[in-house]
């Protein structure tokens, strides 16, 4: 099979993984050196496909042959789809070609499981090894960790990769049992735990190096790097009946236990050869979007999953989770921007973290006025009922949350002009 | 001593780049001239400027102390100076001088986004940063060969003055490989060790970049990848164009695929995530686990 045909099949097979980040890698540059590639911590989207998704990495499977039969997966063994397999050299060639043309910032390599988990992991490591050692490639590498593989192999993978990820795919044990009978949550968690230990140990080593720099500049004498861009995982949304609260609680647990950099949510897209019991509906993209918003509140605003969703169920689709939370906690509002703790200002819907910073900085010099919120381009219509400034108090502070919710979700009637 | 400029006469100052502006602005600050009394002009040759007749020349106050502002603030100003203004916008030099004037008098809010001029400086900085990011993201190199061997060539149309920011970035990425970036204004060449800048890009560079793009042998590979990685079931035109403005499309080898992919997805291709051409290939279901044997043998 020609390389271009393999690429067509194996990129198509890899598109179900939502992660395409190239951020979080350490500073690397090829200036004045042989080899190619750089990374500087911030990701670059080199293109966008018409689904609005960022193209940052060459995202392919090494092969879509697979021994497993995970029901939600297009590549499961019982699926009647075209199959292909790259050689390590072919993946290396594609990565370098695309990288030099500036269409990607690195490689995200995953694979179906062939022969054995160890064999599959070894083949993926071989690709990373060739890139790093033979071609001195300093761009981004994200490898999928095969949880069942020998811990020694995960160790090796982390030496070459900027990021490792093991996908939990399904948020609960029960759904994993029914939909991915050959996968085990225990094994996935063990692998994540091991990756976390590797990252922690490398970080300790790096800190020790920073305190007592080794005398030689030889990188071999320095603490070895291990997946410096951290680890991530993915959960599929909408393939089973799990609710958002359970999904967010699992995510929160994963952030805490394994210090994941990111949990990705992937709205289940209808696949060819769909097994019975899986939805044929369009992917629930709005639900996925709300989950990302809620996840962001957990990661950066200090919300707990249980605060965002007090009882079992899903996030509201018509308003974002921060606004929903504020409407359910009217007793904490309005917030006086001139006196409130920064953390509380961050909880005002319509005010983002950057604006919080700027308001706190500004109020050291003078009182905050409503006009400042205009200048900072905060979402005025949203925040109005929730803030107090030197010259402004919400008129509808007394209005009940139900009515307020209605005005915020329904389209506003057109303004009437006076004649 | 101050060369006693009147208190109401206009002063005309000239700047063609940030360093030139900084030099002039320093003199004006030392002489205590407020922004309202300065008219800024682009360029450096005051002799050609008819409008400067009757205005006073730059006052000199050699003994006044040199004013200082925070390094971070100076950086903010130099970033904003890279912004190319539209006719209805306030020019870059007067805006910067207004801000500098306030900063030098200890008014820290002059750069705060909640301040009117502060917001404008921030907006320009942001636009410049975004355009530098566009350059890093959407510029495409294609291999070309000349007497000295392989060279990666590119054509790009930046909306603001960010060419040098891009060149630095690509020198980190490409290391010892040679490259050349051509734009409608300037051009830059990297020989693996040094940059050579041209204020006006050599004319043949553009043509070479274009012919290298169409002759690129790996063009089909990238286009194939783009088609396959797209998920038609998730079609989202708005988000895509927000992130990748249409002005960039025509210089991307995948650019012309976008409308076609969208149309196909709207007309039925949207039912599945799989790319149609992959679905048309012969499929292969595999027997249940045969451990320790090559599944694709
Ligand atoms: S292991 Fe499961 S999810 Fe992974 S490729 Fe095989 S069938 Fe798909």
mmCIF file with all atom_site columns, C-alpha atoms in Angstrom, chain A residues 100-219:
data_model
loop_
_atom_site.group_PDB
_atom_site.id
_atom_site.type_symbol
_atom_site.label_atom_id
_atom_site.label_alt_id
_atom_site.label_comp_id
_atom_site.label_asym_id
_atom_site.label_entity_id
_atom_site.label_seq_id
_atom_site.pdbx_PDB_ins_code
_atom_site.Cartn_x
_atom_site.Cartn_y
_atom_site.Cartn_z
_atom_site.occupancy
_atom_site.B_iso_or_equiv
_atom_site.pdbx_formal_charge
_atom_site.auth_seq_id
_atom_site.auth_comp_id
_atom_site.auth_asym_id
_atom_site.auth_atom_id
_atom_site.pdbx_PDB_model_num
ATOM 1   C CA . UNK A 1 100 ? 9.860   21.563 7.917  1.00 0.00 ? 100 UNK A CA 1
ATOM 2   C CA . UNK A 1 101 ? 6.954   22.923 5.910  1.00 0.00 ? 101 UNK A CA 1
ATOM 3   C CA . UNK A 1 102 ? 5.561   24.403 9.139  1.00 0.00 ? 102 UNK A CA 1
ATOM 4   C CA . UNK A 1 103 ? 2.259   22.568 8.968  1.00 0.00 ? 103 UNK A CA 1
ATOM 5   C CA . UNK A 1 104 ? 2.763   20.881 12.361 1.00 0.00 ? 104 UNK A CA 1
ATOM 6   C CA . UNK A 1 105 ? 4.691   21.337 15.595 1.00 0.00 ? 105 UNK A CA 1
ATOM 7   C CA . UNK A 1 106 ? 5.164   17.667 16.310 1.00 0.00 ? 106 UNK A CA 1
ATOM 8   C CA . UNK A 1 107 ? 3.742   14.177 16.438 1.00 0.00 ? 107 UNK A CA 1
ATOM 9   C CA . UNK A 1 108 ? 0.885   12.599 18.379 1.00 0.00 ? 108 UNK A CA 1
ATOM 10  C CA . UNK A 1 109 ? 1.209   8.862  17.964 1.00 0.00 ? 109 UNK A CA 1
ATOM 11  C CA . UNK A 1 110 ? -1.319  6.331  19.108 1.00 0.00 ? 110 UNK A CA 1
ATOM 12  C CA . UNK A 1 111 ? -2.021  2.790  17.987 1.00 0.00 ? 111 UNK A CA 1
ATOM 13  C CA . UNK A 1 112 ? -4.306  -0.173 17.924 1.00 0.00 ? 112 UNK A CA 1
ATOM 14  C CA . UNK A 1 113 ? -2.920  -3.095 19.870 1.00 0.00 ? 113 UNK A CA 1
ATOM 15  C CA . UNK A 1 114 ? -1.163  -5.664 17.698 1.00 0.00 ? 114 UNK A CA 1
ATOM 16  C CA . UNK A 1 115 ? 0.524   -8.900 18.716 1.00 0.00 ? 115 UNK A CA 1
ATOM 17  C CA . UNK A 1 116 ? 0.879   -7.768 22.332 1.00 0.00 ? 116 UNK A CA 1
ATOM 18  C CA . UNK A 1 117 ? 0.737   -4.590 24.370 1.00 0.00 ? 117 UNK A CA 1
ATOM 19  C CA . UNK A 1 118 ? 4.494   -4.687 24.874 1.00 0.00 ? 118 UNK A CA 1
ATOM 20  C CA . UNK A 1 119 ? 5.208   -5.154 21.187 1.00 0.00 ? 119 UNK A CA 1
ATOM 21  C CA . UNK A 1 120 ? 2.910   -2.259 20.283 1.00 0.00 ? 120 UNK A CA 1
ATOM 22  C CA . UNK A 1 121 ? 4.487   0.048  22.847 1.00 0.00 ? 121 UNK A CA 1
ATOM 23  C CA . UNK A 1 122 ? 7.989   -0.928 21.672 1.00 0.00 ? 122 UNK A CA 1
ATOM 24  C CA . UNK A 1 123 ? 7.122   -0.016 18.094 1.00 0.00 ? 123 UNK A CA 1
ATOM 25  C CA . UNK A 1 124 ? 5.793   3.372  19.143 1.00 0.00 ? 124 UNK A CA 1
ATOM 26  C CA . UNK A 1 125 ? 8.879   4.026  21.241 1.00 0.00 ? 125 UNK A CA 1
ATOM 27  C CA . UNK A 1 126 ? 11.005  3.139  18.221 1.00 0.00 ? 126 UNK A CA 1
ATOM 28  C CA . UNK A 1 127 ? 9.385   5.962  16.247 1.00 0.00 ? 127 UNK A CA 1
ATOM 29  C CA . UNK A 1 128 ? 10.114  8.445  19.031 1.00 0.00 ? 128 UNK A CA 1
ATOM 30  C CA . UNK A 1 129 ? 13.643  7.120  19.418 1.00 0.00 ? 129 UNK A CA 1
ATOM 31  C CA . UNK A 1 130 ? 14.427  7.521  15.731 1.00 0.00 ? 130 UNK A CA 1
ATOM 32  C CA . UNK A 1 131 ? 13.050  11.049 15.741 1.00 0.00 ? 131 UNK A CA 1
ATOM 33  C CA . UNK A 1 132 ? 14.982  12.117 18.825 1.00 0.00 ? 132 UNK A CA 1
ATOM 34  C CA . UNK A 1 133 ? 18.218  10.197 18.381 1.00 0.00 ? 133 UNK A CA 1
ATOM 35  C CA . UNK A 1 134 ? 18.717  9.677  14.663 1.00 0.00 ? 134 UNK A CA 1
ATOM 36  C CA . UNK A 1 135 ? 17.200  12.957 13.445 1.00 0.00 ? 135 UNK A CA 1
ATOM 37  C CA . UNK A 1 136 ? 17.755  15.106 16.538 1.00 0.00 ? 136 UNK A CA 1
ATOM 38  C CA . UNK A 1 137 ? 14.146  16.199 16.396 1.00 0.00 ? 137 UNK A CA 1
ATOM 39  C CA . UNK A 1 138 ? 13.346  18.790 19.075 1.00 0.00 ? 138 UNK A CA 1
ATOM 40  C CA . UNK A 1 139 ? 9.668   19.321 18.268 1.00 0.00 ? 139 UNK A CA 1
ATOM 41  C CA . UNK A 1 140 ? 6.768   18.048 20.325 1.00 0.00 ? 140 UNK A CA 1
ATOM 42  C CA . UNK A 1 141 ? 6.079   14.344 20.816 1.00 0.00 ? 141 UNK A CA 1
ATOM 43  C CA . UNK A 1 142 ? 2.947   12.981 22.453 1.00 0.00 ? 142 UNK A CA 1
ATOM 44  C CA . UNK A 1 143 ? 2.786   9.211  22.846 1.00 0.00 ? 143 UNK A CA 1
ATOM 45  C CA . UNK A 1 144 ? -0.221  7.200  23.833 1.00 0.00 ? 144 UNK A CA 1
ATOM 46  C CA . UNK A 1 145 ? 0.689   4.925  26.716 1.00 0.00 ? 145 UNK A CA 1
ATOM 47  C CA . UNK A 1 146 ? -0.646  1.407  26.422 1.00 0.00 ? 146 UNK A CA 1
ATOM 48  C CA . UNK A 1 147 ? -1.702  0.680  30.007 1.00 0.00 ? 147 UNK A CA 1
ATOM 49  C CA . UNK A 1 148 ? -1.105  -3.063 29.768 1.00 0.00 ? 148 UNK A CA 1
ATOM 50  C CA . UNK A 1 149 ? 2.500   -2.611 28.620 1.00 0.00 ? 149 UNK A CA 1
ATOM 51  C CA . UNK A 1 150 ? 5.515   -3.384 30.806 1.00 0.00 ? 150 UNK A CA 1
ATOM 52  C CA . UNK A 1 151 ? 6.292   -0.497 33.214 1.00 0.00 ? 151 UNK A CA 1
ATOM 53  C CA . UNK A 1 152 ? 9.856   -0.425 31.834 1.00 0.00 ? 152 UNK A CA 1
ATOM 54  C CA . UNK A 1 153 ? 8.442   0.537  28.458 1.00 0.00 ? 153 UNK A CA 1
ATOM 55  C CA . UNK A 1 154 ? 6.387   3.382  29.926 1.00 0.00 ? 154 UNK A CA 1
ATOM 56  C CA . UNK A 1 155 ? 9.575   4.548  31.574 1.00 0.00 ? 155 UNK A CA 1
ATOM 57  C CA . UNK A 1 156 ? 11.337  4.554  28.207 1.00 0.00 ? 156 UNK A CA 1
ATOM 58  C CA . UNK A 1 157 ? 8.440   6.288  26.461 1.00 0.00 ? 157 UNK A CA 1
ATOM 59  C CA . UNK A 1 158 ? 8.557   9.132  28.974 1.00 0.00 ? 158 UNK A CA 1
ATOM 60  C CA . UNK A 1 159 ? 12.212  9.788  28.169 1.00 0.00 ? 159 UNK A CA 1
ATOM 61  C CA . UNK A 1 160 ? 11.399  10.645 24.570 1.00 0.00 ? 160 UNK A CA 1
ATOM 62  C CA . UNK A 1 161 ? 7.917   12.089 24.849 1.00 0.00 ? 161 UNK A CA 1
ATOM 63  C CA . UNK A 1 162 ? 6.811   15.526 25.985 1.00 0.00 ? 162 UNK A CA 1
ATOM 64  C CA . UNK A 1 163 ? 3.456   14.150 26.931 1.00 0.00 ? 163 UNK A CA 1
ATOM 65  C CA . UNK A 1 164 ? 2.071   10.724 27.721 1.00 0.00 ? 164 UNK A CA 1
ATOM 66  C CA . UNK A 1 165 ? -1.593  9.926  27.912 1.00 0.00 ? 165 UNK A CA 1
ATOM 67  C CA . UNK A 1 166 ? -3.625  6.882  28.816 1.00 0.00 ? 166 UNK A CA 1
ATOM 68  C CA . UNK A 1 167 ? -7.280  7.218  27.957 1.00 0.00 ? 167 UNK A CA 1
ATOM 69  C CA . UNK A 1 168 ? -9.919  6.202  30.470 1.00 0.00 ? 168 UNK A CA 1
ATOM 70  C CA . UNK A 1 169 ? -12.475 6.707  27.653 1.00 0.00 ? 169 UNK A CA 1
ATOM 71  C CA . UNK A 1 170 ? -15.411 5.800  29.870 1.00 0.00 ? 170 UNK A CA 1
ATOM 72  C CA . UNK A 1 171 ? -16.002 7.537  33.159 1.00 0.00 ? 171 UNK A CA 1
ATOM 73  C CA . UNK A 1 172 ? -17.340 4.612  35.158 1.00 0.00 ? 172 UNK A CA 1
ATOM 74  C CA . UNK A 1 173 ? -16.335 1.057  35.845 1.00 0.00 ? 173 UNK A CA 1
ATOM 75  C CA . UNK A 1 174 ? -19.709 -0.268 34.737 1.00 0.00 ? 174 UNK A CA 1
ATOM 76  C CA . UNK A 1 175 ? -19.641 1.356  31.336 1.00 0.00 ? 175 UNK A CA 1
ATOM 77  C CA . UNK A 1 176 ? -16.054 0.281  30.853 1.00 0.00 ? 176 UNK A CA 1
ATOM 78  C CA . UNK A 1 177 ? -17.089 -3.294 31.617 1.00 0.00 ? 177 UNK A CA 1
ATOM 79  C CA . UNK A 1 178 ? -19.922 -3.307 29.102 1.00 0.00 ? 178 UNK A CA 1
ATOM 80  C CA . UNK A 1 179 ? -18.344 -1.283 26.327 1.00 0.00 ? 179 UNK A CA 1
ATOM 81  C CA . UNK A 1 180 ? -14.656 -2.133 26.614 1.00 0.00 ? 180 UNK A CA 1
ATOM 82  C CA . UNK A 1 181 ? -14.579 -5.614 28.123 1.00 0.00 ? 181 UNK A CA 1
ATOM 83  C CA . UNK A 1 182 ? -10.855 -6.135 27.527 1.00 0.00 ? 182 UNK A CA 1
ATOM 84  C CA . UNK A 1 183 ? -9.824  -2.913 29.204 1.00 0.00 ? 183 UNK A CA 1
ATOM 85  C CA . UNK A 1 184 ? -9.428  -2.605 32.939 1.00 0.00 ? 184 UNK A CA 1
ATOM 86  C CA . UNK A 1 185 ? -9.774  0.586  34.891 1.00 0.00 ? 185 UNK A CA 1
ATOM 87  C CA . UNK A 1 186 ? -7.284  -0.752 37.409 1.00 0.00 ? 186 UNK A CA 1
ATOM 88  C CA . UNK A 1 187 ? -4.575  -1.143 34.758 1.00 0.00 ? 187 UNK A CA 1
ATOM 89  C CA . UNK A 1 188 ? -5.266  2.323  33.375 1.00 0.00 ? 188 UNK A CA 1
ATOM 90  C CA . UNK A 1 189 ? -4.978  3.847  36.840 1.00 0.00 ? 189 UNK A CA 1
ATOM 91  C CA . UNK A 1 190 ? -1.778  1.927  37.556 1.00 0.00 ? 190 UNK A CA 1
ATOM 92  C CA . UNK A 1 191 ? -0.269  3.278  34.346 1.00 0.00 ? 191 UNK A CA 1
ATOM 93  C CA . UNK A 1 192 ? -1.344  6.821  35.229 1.00 0.00 ? 192 UNK A CA 1
ATOM 94  C CA . UNK A 1 193 ? 0.111   6.422  38.695 1.00 0.00 ? 193 UNK A CA 1
ATOM 95  C CA . UNK A 1 194 ? 3.369   5.260  37.215 1.00 0.00 ? 194 UNK A CA 1
ATOM 96  C CA . UNK A 1 195 ? 3.524   8.167  34.790 1.00 0.00 ? 195 UNK A CA 1
ATOM 97  C CA . UNK A 1 196 ? 2.859   10.558 37.651 1.00 0.00 ? 196 UNK A CA 1
ATOM 98  C CA . UNK A 1 197 ? 5.705   9.032  39.671 1.00 0.00 ? 197 UNK A CA 1
ATOM 99  C CA . UNK A 1 198 ? 8.017   9.365  36.687 1.00 0.00 ? 198 UNK A CA 1
ATOM 100 C CA . UNK A 1 199 ? 7.089   13.024 36.276 1.00 0.00 ? 199 UNK A CA 1
ATOM 101 C CA . UNK A 1 200 ? 7.421   13.743 40.001 1.00 0.00 ? 200 UNK A CA 1
ATOM 102 C CA . UNK A 1 201 ? 10.825  12.075 40.192 1.00 0.00 ? 201 UNK A CA 1
ATOM 103 C CA . UNK A 1 202 ? 12.084  14.012 37.157 1.00 0.00 ? 202 UNK A CA 1
ATOM 104 C CA . UNK A 1 203 ? 10.789  17.249 38.676 1.00 0.00 ? 203 UNK A CA 1
ATOM 105 C CA . UNK A 1 204 ? 12.559  16.525 41.974 1.00 0.00 ? 204 UNK A CA 1
ATOM 106 C CA . UNK A 1 205 ? 15.719  15.829 40.011 1.00 0.00 ? 205 UNK A CA 1
ATOM 107 C CA . UNK A 1 206 ? 15.335  19.066 38.068 1.00 0.00 ? 206 UNK A CA 1
ATOM 108 C CA . UNK A 1 207 ? 14.841  21.022 41.281 1.00 0.00 ? 207 UNK A CA 1
ATOM 109 C CA . UNK A 1 208 ? 17.972  19.444 42.761 1.00 0.00 ? 208 UNK A CA 1
ATOM 110 C CA . UNK A 1 209 ? 19.873  20.397 39.599 1.00 0.00 ? 209 UNK A CA 1
ATOM 111 C CA . UNK A 1 210 ? 18.626  23.949 39.919 1.00 0.00 ? 210 UNK A CA 1
ATOM 112 C CA . UNK A 1 211 ? 19.891  24.145 43.508 1.00 0.00 ? 211 UNK A CA 1
ATOM 113 C CA . UNK A 1 212 ? 23.246  22.469 42.801 1.00 0.00 ? 212 UNK A CA 1
ATOM 114 C CA . UNK A 1 213 ? 23.904  22.718 39.075 1.00 0.00 ? 213 UNK A CA 1
ATOM 115 C CA . UNK A 1 214 ? 25.976  19.742 37.922 1.00 0.00 ? 214 UNK A CA 1
ATOM 116 C CA . UNK A 1 215 ? 29.489  20.734 37.004 1.00 0.00 ? 215 UNK A CA 1
ATOM 117 C CA . UNK A 1 216 ? 29.325  19.267 33.558 1.00 0.00 ? 216 UNK A CA 1
ATOM 118 C CA . UNK A 1 217 ? 26.943  20.579 30.938 1.00 0.00 ? 217 UNK A CA 1
ATOM 119 C CA . UNK A 1 218 ? 26.568  17.064 29.564 1.00 0.00 ? 218 UNK A CA 1
ATOM 120 C CA . UNK A 1 219 ? 22.837  16.386 29.533 1.00 0.00 ? 219 UNK A CA 1
#
